[in-house]
Amino acid sequence: MNIILFGAPGAGKGTQANFLIKEFDLIQISTGDMLRDIVKCKTELGKKVEKIMANGDLVSDDIIFSLISNRLNNKDIKNGFIFDGFPRNLKQAKKLDEIINDNNIHLDFVFHIDVDEEILTSRIENRAKYEITTRKDDTSAVLIERLKVYNRETKPVLDYYSDKKILNVIDGMGTIDEVSSSIFRIIKNDFKVD
Ligand code: AP5
Ligand code: MG
C-alpha cells in the first residue's frame, strides 16, 4: 500500500505518518527530513539547501527528483511507503507519475489533512516553543512564507489528484487520534482489513 500525506505546514503529516508506519508496516519518505539530513552534512549542496529552507521556499525539483528516485530504488519500500511532503507542485506530481509507472508502483491513497490557517500557525508556534530541537523555519516570519508557497505552489496539486479520483479529504482539526481514526477507517474500508 502506497500513500501520499498531503497538507500545509503543521497539518500533521509527520504525526500521522508515525501512526501509519506502525499500523501497516510502511516506510515513511519525508523529503523535509531527507533535506534536513543533507543540511547537517555542511557540503556545498547542504549550505544551498539550508538557505532555501530557512526562507521557507521550495528546494529545486531536480534535487527532489534525485532524492526520490534514489530512495525508491531501496528494497525496503516493497511493503509500501508514505510520501510526507512530496509532491509539492504540479511538476513534482507529474514526475511522480512517470517514476511510479516506470517502476510498476501503484499509488493507493492521497490524504489531504485539511486544517485552517490559524490552527496551523498555533501548532507551529507550539512546536517551536516546546520541542527540544527547534526547526529554523518554525518562526512566524518564515511560516508566513511557507504558507504562501503552500497556497501558490502546492495546493493546486489537490485538483490533480481529485481528477484521478484518489483524493480523500480528512478533517485535520480534531485531535491526533481522531485524525488517525479517519484515515484508518478509509484504508480499512478499501482494503477490507480489520
Ligand atoms: P517539511 O519538513 O515537509 O515541512 P512542512 O510541510 O512545512 O510541514 P511540517 O513538517 O512543519 O508539518 P507536518 O504537516 O509534518 O505537521 P506535524 O505532524 O509536524 O518541509 C520543510 C521544507 O523542506 C519546505 O519548506 C521546503 O523548503 C523543503 N521541502 C520539503 N519537501 C520538499 C519538496 N517536495 N519540494 C521542495 N522543497 C521541499 O505537526 C505539527 C505540530 O502539530 C506538531 O507539534 C504536532 O505534535 C502537532 N499536531 C499534529 N497533529 C495535531 C492535531 N490533530 N491536534 C493538535 N496538534 C497536532
Ligand atoms: Mg513534517
Short mmCIF file of C-alpha atoms and ligand atoms in Angstrom, two decimals:
data_model
loop_
_atom_site.label_atom_id
_atom_site.label_comp_id
_atom_site.label_asym_id
_atom_site.label_seq_id
_atom_site.Cartn_x
_atom_site.Cartn_y
_atom_site.Cartn_z
CA MET A 1 0.00 0.00 0.00
CA ASN A 2 1.42 3.37 -1.06
CA ILE A 3 0.16 6.66 0.33
CA ILE A 4 0.66 10.40 -0.08
CA LEU A 5 0.08 12.52 3.03
CA PHE A 6 -0.72 15.98 1.78
CA GLY A 7 -1.19 19.14 3.81
CA ALA A 8 0.04 22.59 4.75
CA PRO A 9 2.91 23.18 7.20
CA GLY A 10 1.74 21.96 10.62
CA ALA A 11 -1.20 19.95 9.24
CA GLY A 12 0.07 16.76 10.88
CA LYS A 13 1.73 14.87 8.03
CA GLY A 14 4.67 13.70 10.13
CA THR A 15 2.45 12.91 13.12
CA GLN A 16 0.05 10.78 11.08
CA ALA A 17 2.90 9.09 9.17
CA ASN A 18 4.14 7.71 12.51
CA PHE A 19 0.79 6.01 13.19
CA LEU A 20 0.56 4.58 9.66
CA ILE A 21 4.09 3.16 9.83
CA LYS A 22 3.19 1.17 12.94
CA GLU A 23 -0.28 0.06 11.90
CA PHE A 24 0.51 -1.01 8.33
CA ASP A 25 4.28 -1.63 8.43
CA LEU A 26 5.06 1.11 5.90
CA ILE A 27 8.17 3.20 5.26
CA GLN A 28 7.99 7.00 5.61
CA ILE A 29 9.60 9.04 2.84
CA SER A 30 9.76 12.62 4.11
CA THR A 31 11.53 14.96 1.70
CA GLY A 32 11.74 17.52 4.53
CA ASP A 33 13.60 15.04 6.78
CA MET A 34 15.88 13.98 3.91
CA LEU A 35 16.73 17.62 3.19
CA ARG A 36 17.40 18.32 6.90
CA ASP A 37 19.88 15.39 6.83
CA ILE A 38 21.61 16.92 3.79
CA VAL A 39 21.85 20.27 5.61
CA LYS A 40 23.62 18.56 8.55
CA CYS A 41 26.41 17.44 6.17
CA LYS A 42 27.58 21.05 5.61
CA THR A 43 28.54 20.31 1.99
CA GLU A 44 28.04 22.91 -0.74
CA LEU A 45 24.69 21.30 -1.50
CA GLY A 46 23.83 21.31 2.21
CA LYS A 47 24.55 25.03 2.51
CA LYS A 48 22.46 25.81 -0.57
CA VAL A 49 19.51 23.74 0.71
CA GLU A 50 19.79 25.29 4.19
CA LYS A 51 19.33 28.79 2.79
CA ILE A 52 16.28 27.84 0.75
CA MET A 53 14.61 26.03 3.67
CA ALA A 54 15.38 28.84 6.08
CA ASN A 55 13.50 31.19 3.73
CA GLY A 56 10.52 28.86 3.51
CA ASP A 57 10.92 28.36 -0.25
CA LEU A 58 10.86 25.12 -2.22
CA VAL A 59 14.11 23.32 -2.96
CA SER A 60 14.67 22.77 -6.71
CA ASP A 61 12.73 19.99 -8.41
CA ASP A 62 15.96 18.41 -9.72
CA ILE A 63 17.32 17.92 -6.18
CA ILE A 64 13.98 16.43 -5.07
CA PHE A 65 13.72 14.10 -8.09
CA SER A 66 17.16 12.69 -7.47
CA LEU A 67 16.35 12.13 -3.76
CA ILE A 68 13.07 10.39 -4.58
CA SER A 69 14.45 8.22 -7.40
CA ASN A 70 17.32 7.02 -5.21
CA ARG A 71 15.01 6.35 -2.28
CA LEU A 72 12.57 4.30 -4.37
CA ASN A 73 15.45 2.08 -5.52
CA ASN A 74 15.84 0.83 -1.96
CA LYS A 75 14.24 -2.59 -1.45
CA ASP A 76 12.80 -1.62 1.96
CA ILE A 77 9.84 0.07 0.25
CA LYS A 78 8.41 -3.18 -1.09
CA ASN A 79 5.70 -3.45 1.58
CA GLY A 80 4.63 0.13 0.86
CA PHE A 81 5.54 3.72 1.63
CA ILE A 82 4.14 7.05 2.74
CA PHE A 83 5.20 10.22 0.97
CA ASP A 84 5.27 13.05 3.50
CA GLY A 85 5.79 16.46 1.89
CA PHE A 86 6.07 15.22 -1.69
CA PRO A 87 4.83 16.07 -4.32
CA ARG A 88 4.76 19.79 -3.60
CA ASN A 89 3.98 21.28 -7.01
CA LEU A 90 2.41 20.10 -10.26
CA LYS A 91 5.76 19.35 -11.87
CA GLN A 92 6.62 17.01 -8.98
CA ALA A 93 3.20 15.32 -9.19
CA LYS A 94 3.64 14.64 -12.91
CA LYS A 95 7.18 13.41 -12.42
CA LEU A 96 5.97 11.08 -9.67
CA ASP A 97 3.50 9.57 -12.14
CA GLU A 98 6.38 8.87 -14.54
CA ILE A 99 8.51 7.33 -11.78
CA ILE A 100 5.74 5.07 -10.48
CA ASN A 101 4.77 3.96 -13.99
CA ASP A 102 8.39 3.14 -14.83
CA ASN A 103 8.77 1.16 -11.59
CA ASN A 104 5.37 -0.52 -11.72
CA ILE A 105 4.30 1.05 -8.42
CA HIS A 106 0.64 1.69 -7.60
CA LEU A 107 -0.47 4.75 -5.68
CA ASP A 108 -3.42 3.81 -3.44
CA PHE A 109 -4.38 6.89 -1.42
CA VAL A 110 -3.80 10.61 -1.27
CA PHE A 111 -4.96 12.02 2.07
CA HIS A 112 -5.32 15.78 2.33
CA ILE A 113 -5.15 16.64 6.03
CA ASP A 114 -7.20 19.82 5.95
CA VAL A 115 -6.55 22.39 8.71
CA ASP A 116 -7.42 26.11 8.98
CA GLU A 117 -4.52 28.56 8.84
CA GLU A 118 -4.97 29.94 12.39
CA ILE A 119 -4.67 26.43 13.79
CA LEU A 120 -1.61 25.69 11.65
CA THR A 121 0.05 28.80 12.99
CA SER A 122 -0.67 27.92 16.62
CA ARG A 123 0.61 24.35 16.11
CA ILE A 124 3.89 25.57 14.62
CA GLU A 125 4.27 28.17 17.39
CA ASN A 126 3.74 25.45 20.00
CA ARG A 127 6.22 23.15 18.31
CA ALA A 128 8.82 25.94 18.26
CA LYS A 129 8.17 26.61 21.96
CA TYR A 130 8.08 23.07 23.37
CA GLU A 131 10.17 20.73 21.21
CA ILE A 132 13.79 20.12 22.14
CA THR A 133 15.24 20.60 18.65
CA THR A 134 13.84 23.74 17.10
CA ARG A 135 13.49 23.93 13.33
CA LYS A 136 14.98 27.06 11.79
CA ASP A 137 11.89 27.51 9.62
CA ASP A 138 9.50 27.45 12.61
CA THR A 139 9.45 31.22 13.11
CA SER A 140 6.37 33.33 12.46
CA ALA A 141 8.09 35.22 9.60
CA VAL A 142 9.19 32.03 7.79
CA LEU A 143 5.86 30.36 8.45
CA ILE A 144 4.08 33.18 6.60
CA GLU A 145 6.29 32.43 3.59
CA ARG A 146 5.80 28.64 3.90
CA LEU A 147 2.03 29.15 3.90
CA LYS A 148 2.23 31.46 0.87
CA VAL A 149 4.31 28.89 -1.01
CA TYR A 150 1.86 26.16 0.00
CA ASN A 151 -1.14 28.13 -1.28
CA ARG A 152 0.58 29.14 -4.52
CA GLU A 153 2.57 26.01 -5.49
CA THR A 154 1.28 23.04 -3.53
CA LYS A 155 -2.48 23.48 -3.20
CA PRO A 156 -3.08 23.21 -6.98
CA VAL A 157 -1.81 19.60 -6.78
CA LEU A 158 -5.06 18.73 -4.97
CA ASP A 159 -7.07 19.17 -8.20
CA TYR A 160 -4.63 16.88 -9.98
CA TYR A 161 -5.37 14.02 -7.55
CA SER A 162 -9.05 14.86 -7.29
CA ASP A 163 -9.31 14.37 -11.08
CA LYS A 164 -7.61 10.98 -10.69
CA LYS A 165 -10.22 10.04 -8.04
CA ILE A 166 -7.68 9.06 -5.39
CA LEU A 167 -8.02 12.14 -3.18
CA ASN A 168 -9.52 11.79 0.32
CA VAL A 169 -10.06 14.98 2.29
CA ILE A 170 -9.60 14.42 6.03
CA ASP A 171 -10.79 16.88 8.66
CA GLY A 172 -7.46 17.64 10.32
CA MET A 173 -8.90 19.91 13.02
CA GLY A 174 -9.73 17.16 15.50
CA THR A 175 -7.39 15.50 17.97
CA ILE A 176 -4.43 13.48 16.71
CA ASP A 177 -6.38 10.26 17.45
CA GLU A 178 -9.49 11.49 15.67
CA VAL A 179 -7.47 12.32 12.55
CA SER A 180 -5.74 8.94 12.51
CA SER A 181 -9.08 7.15 13.03
CA SER A 182 -10.50 8.93 9.97
CA ILE A 183 -7.51 7.86 7.87
CA PHE A 184 -7.53 4.26 9.16
CA ARG A 185 -11.28 3.96 8.51
CA ILE A 186 -10.84 4.79 4.83
CA ILE A 187 -7.85 2.47 4.40
CA LYS A 188 -9.51 -0.45 6.20
CA ASN A 189 -12.72 0.01 4.27
CA ASP A 190 -10.94 -0.02 0.90
CA PHE A 191 -8.53 -2.82 1.78
CA LYS A 192 -11.15 -4.84 3.69
CA VAL A 193 -8.87 -5.42 6.69
CA ASP A 194 -9.84 -5.33 10.41
P1 AP5 B 1 8.57 19.71 5.61
O1 AP5 B 1 9.55 19.13 6.54
O2 AP5 B 1 7.79 18.82 4.75
O3 AP5 B 1 7.67 20.71 6.41
P2 AP5 B 1 6.18 21.27 6.23
O4 AP5 B 1 5.47 20.80 5.02
O5 AP5 B 1 6.29 22.73 6.39
O6 AP5 B 1 5.39 20.59 7.36
P3 AP5 B 1 5.74 20.36 8.89
O7 AP5 B 1 6.75 19.26 8.99
O8 AP5 B 1 6.04 21.64 9.57
O9 AP5 B 1 4.31 19.90 9.41
P4 AP5 B 1 3.60 18.48 9.40
O10 AP5 B 1 2.45 18.53 8.47
O11 AP5 B 1 4.57 17.36 9.27
O12 AP5 B 1 2.99 18.52 10.86
P5 AP5 B 1 3.47 17.76 12.20
O13 AP5 B 1 2.99 16.37 12.20
O14 AP5 B 1 4.91 18.01 12.43
O15 AP5 B 1 9.36 20.72 4.62
C1 AP5 B 1 10.27 21.66 5.14
C2 AP5 B 1 10.93 22.41 3.98
O16 AP5 B 1 11.68 21.49 3.18
C3 AP5 B 1 9.99 23.10 2.99
O17 AP5 B 1 9.61 24.38 3.42
C4 AP5 B 1 10.88 23.15 1.74
O18 AP5 B 1 11.83 24.19 1.84
C5 AP5 B 1 11.61 21.83 1.80
N1 AP5 B 1 10.92 20.74 1.10
C6 AP5 B 1 10.39 19.61 1.65
N2 AP5 B 1 9.84 18.83 0.72
C7 AP5 B 1 10.02 19.45 -0.45
C8 AP5 B 1 9.64 19.15 -1.80
N3 AP5 B 1 8.97 18.01 -2.09
N4 AP5 B 1 9.97 20.04 -2.77
C9 AP5 B 1 10.66 21.16 -2.49
N5 AP5 B 1 11.04 21.52 -1.25
C10 AP5 B 1 10.72 20.67 -0.23
O19 AP5 B 1 2.60 18.57 13.27
C11 AP5 B 1 2.91 19.91 13.60
C12 AP5 B 1 2.72 20.11 15.12
O20 AP5 B 1 1.34 19.99 15.42
C13 AP5 B 1 3.45 19.06 15.98
O21 AP5 B 1 3.93 19.69 17.14
C14 AP5 B 1 2.33 18.04 16.32
O22 AP5 B 1 2.55 17.41 17.54
C15 AP5 B 1 1.09 18.91 16.34
N6 AP5 B 1 -0.11 18.24 15.86
C16 AP5 B 1 -0.21 17.39 14.78
N7 AP5 B 1 -1.49 16.98 14.61
C17 AP5 B 1 -2.23 17.59 15.60
C18 AP5 B 1 -3.61 17.56 15.95
N8 AP5 B 1 -4.50 16.83 15.25
N9 AP5 B 1 -4.01 18.30 17.00
C19 AP5 B 1 -3.10 19.05 17.70
N10 AP5 B 1 -1.78 19.11 17.43
C20 AP5 B 1 -1.33 18.38 16.39
MG MG B 2 6.66 17.24 8.87
#
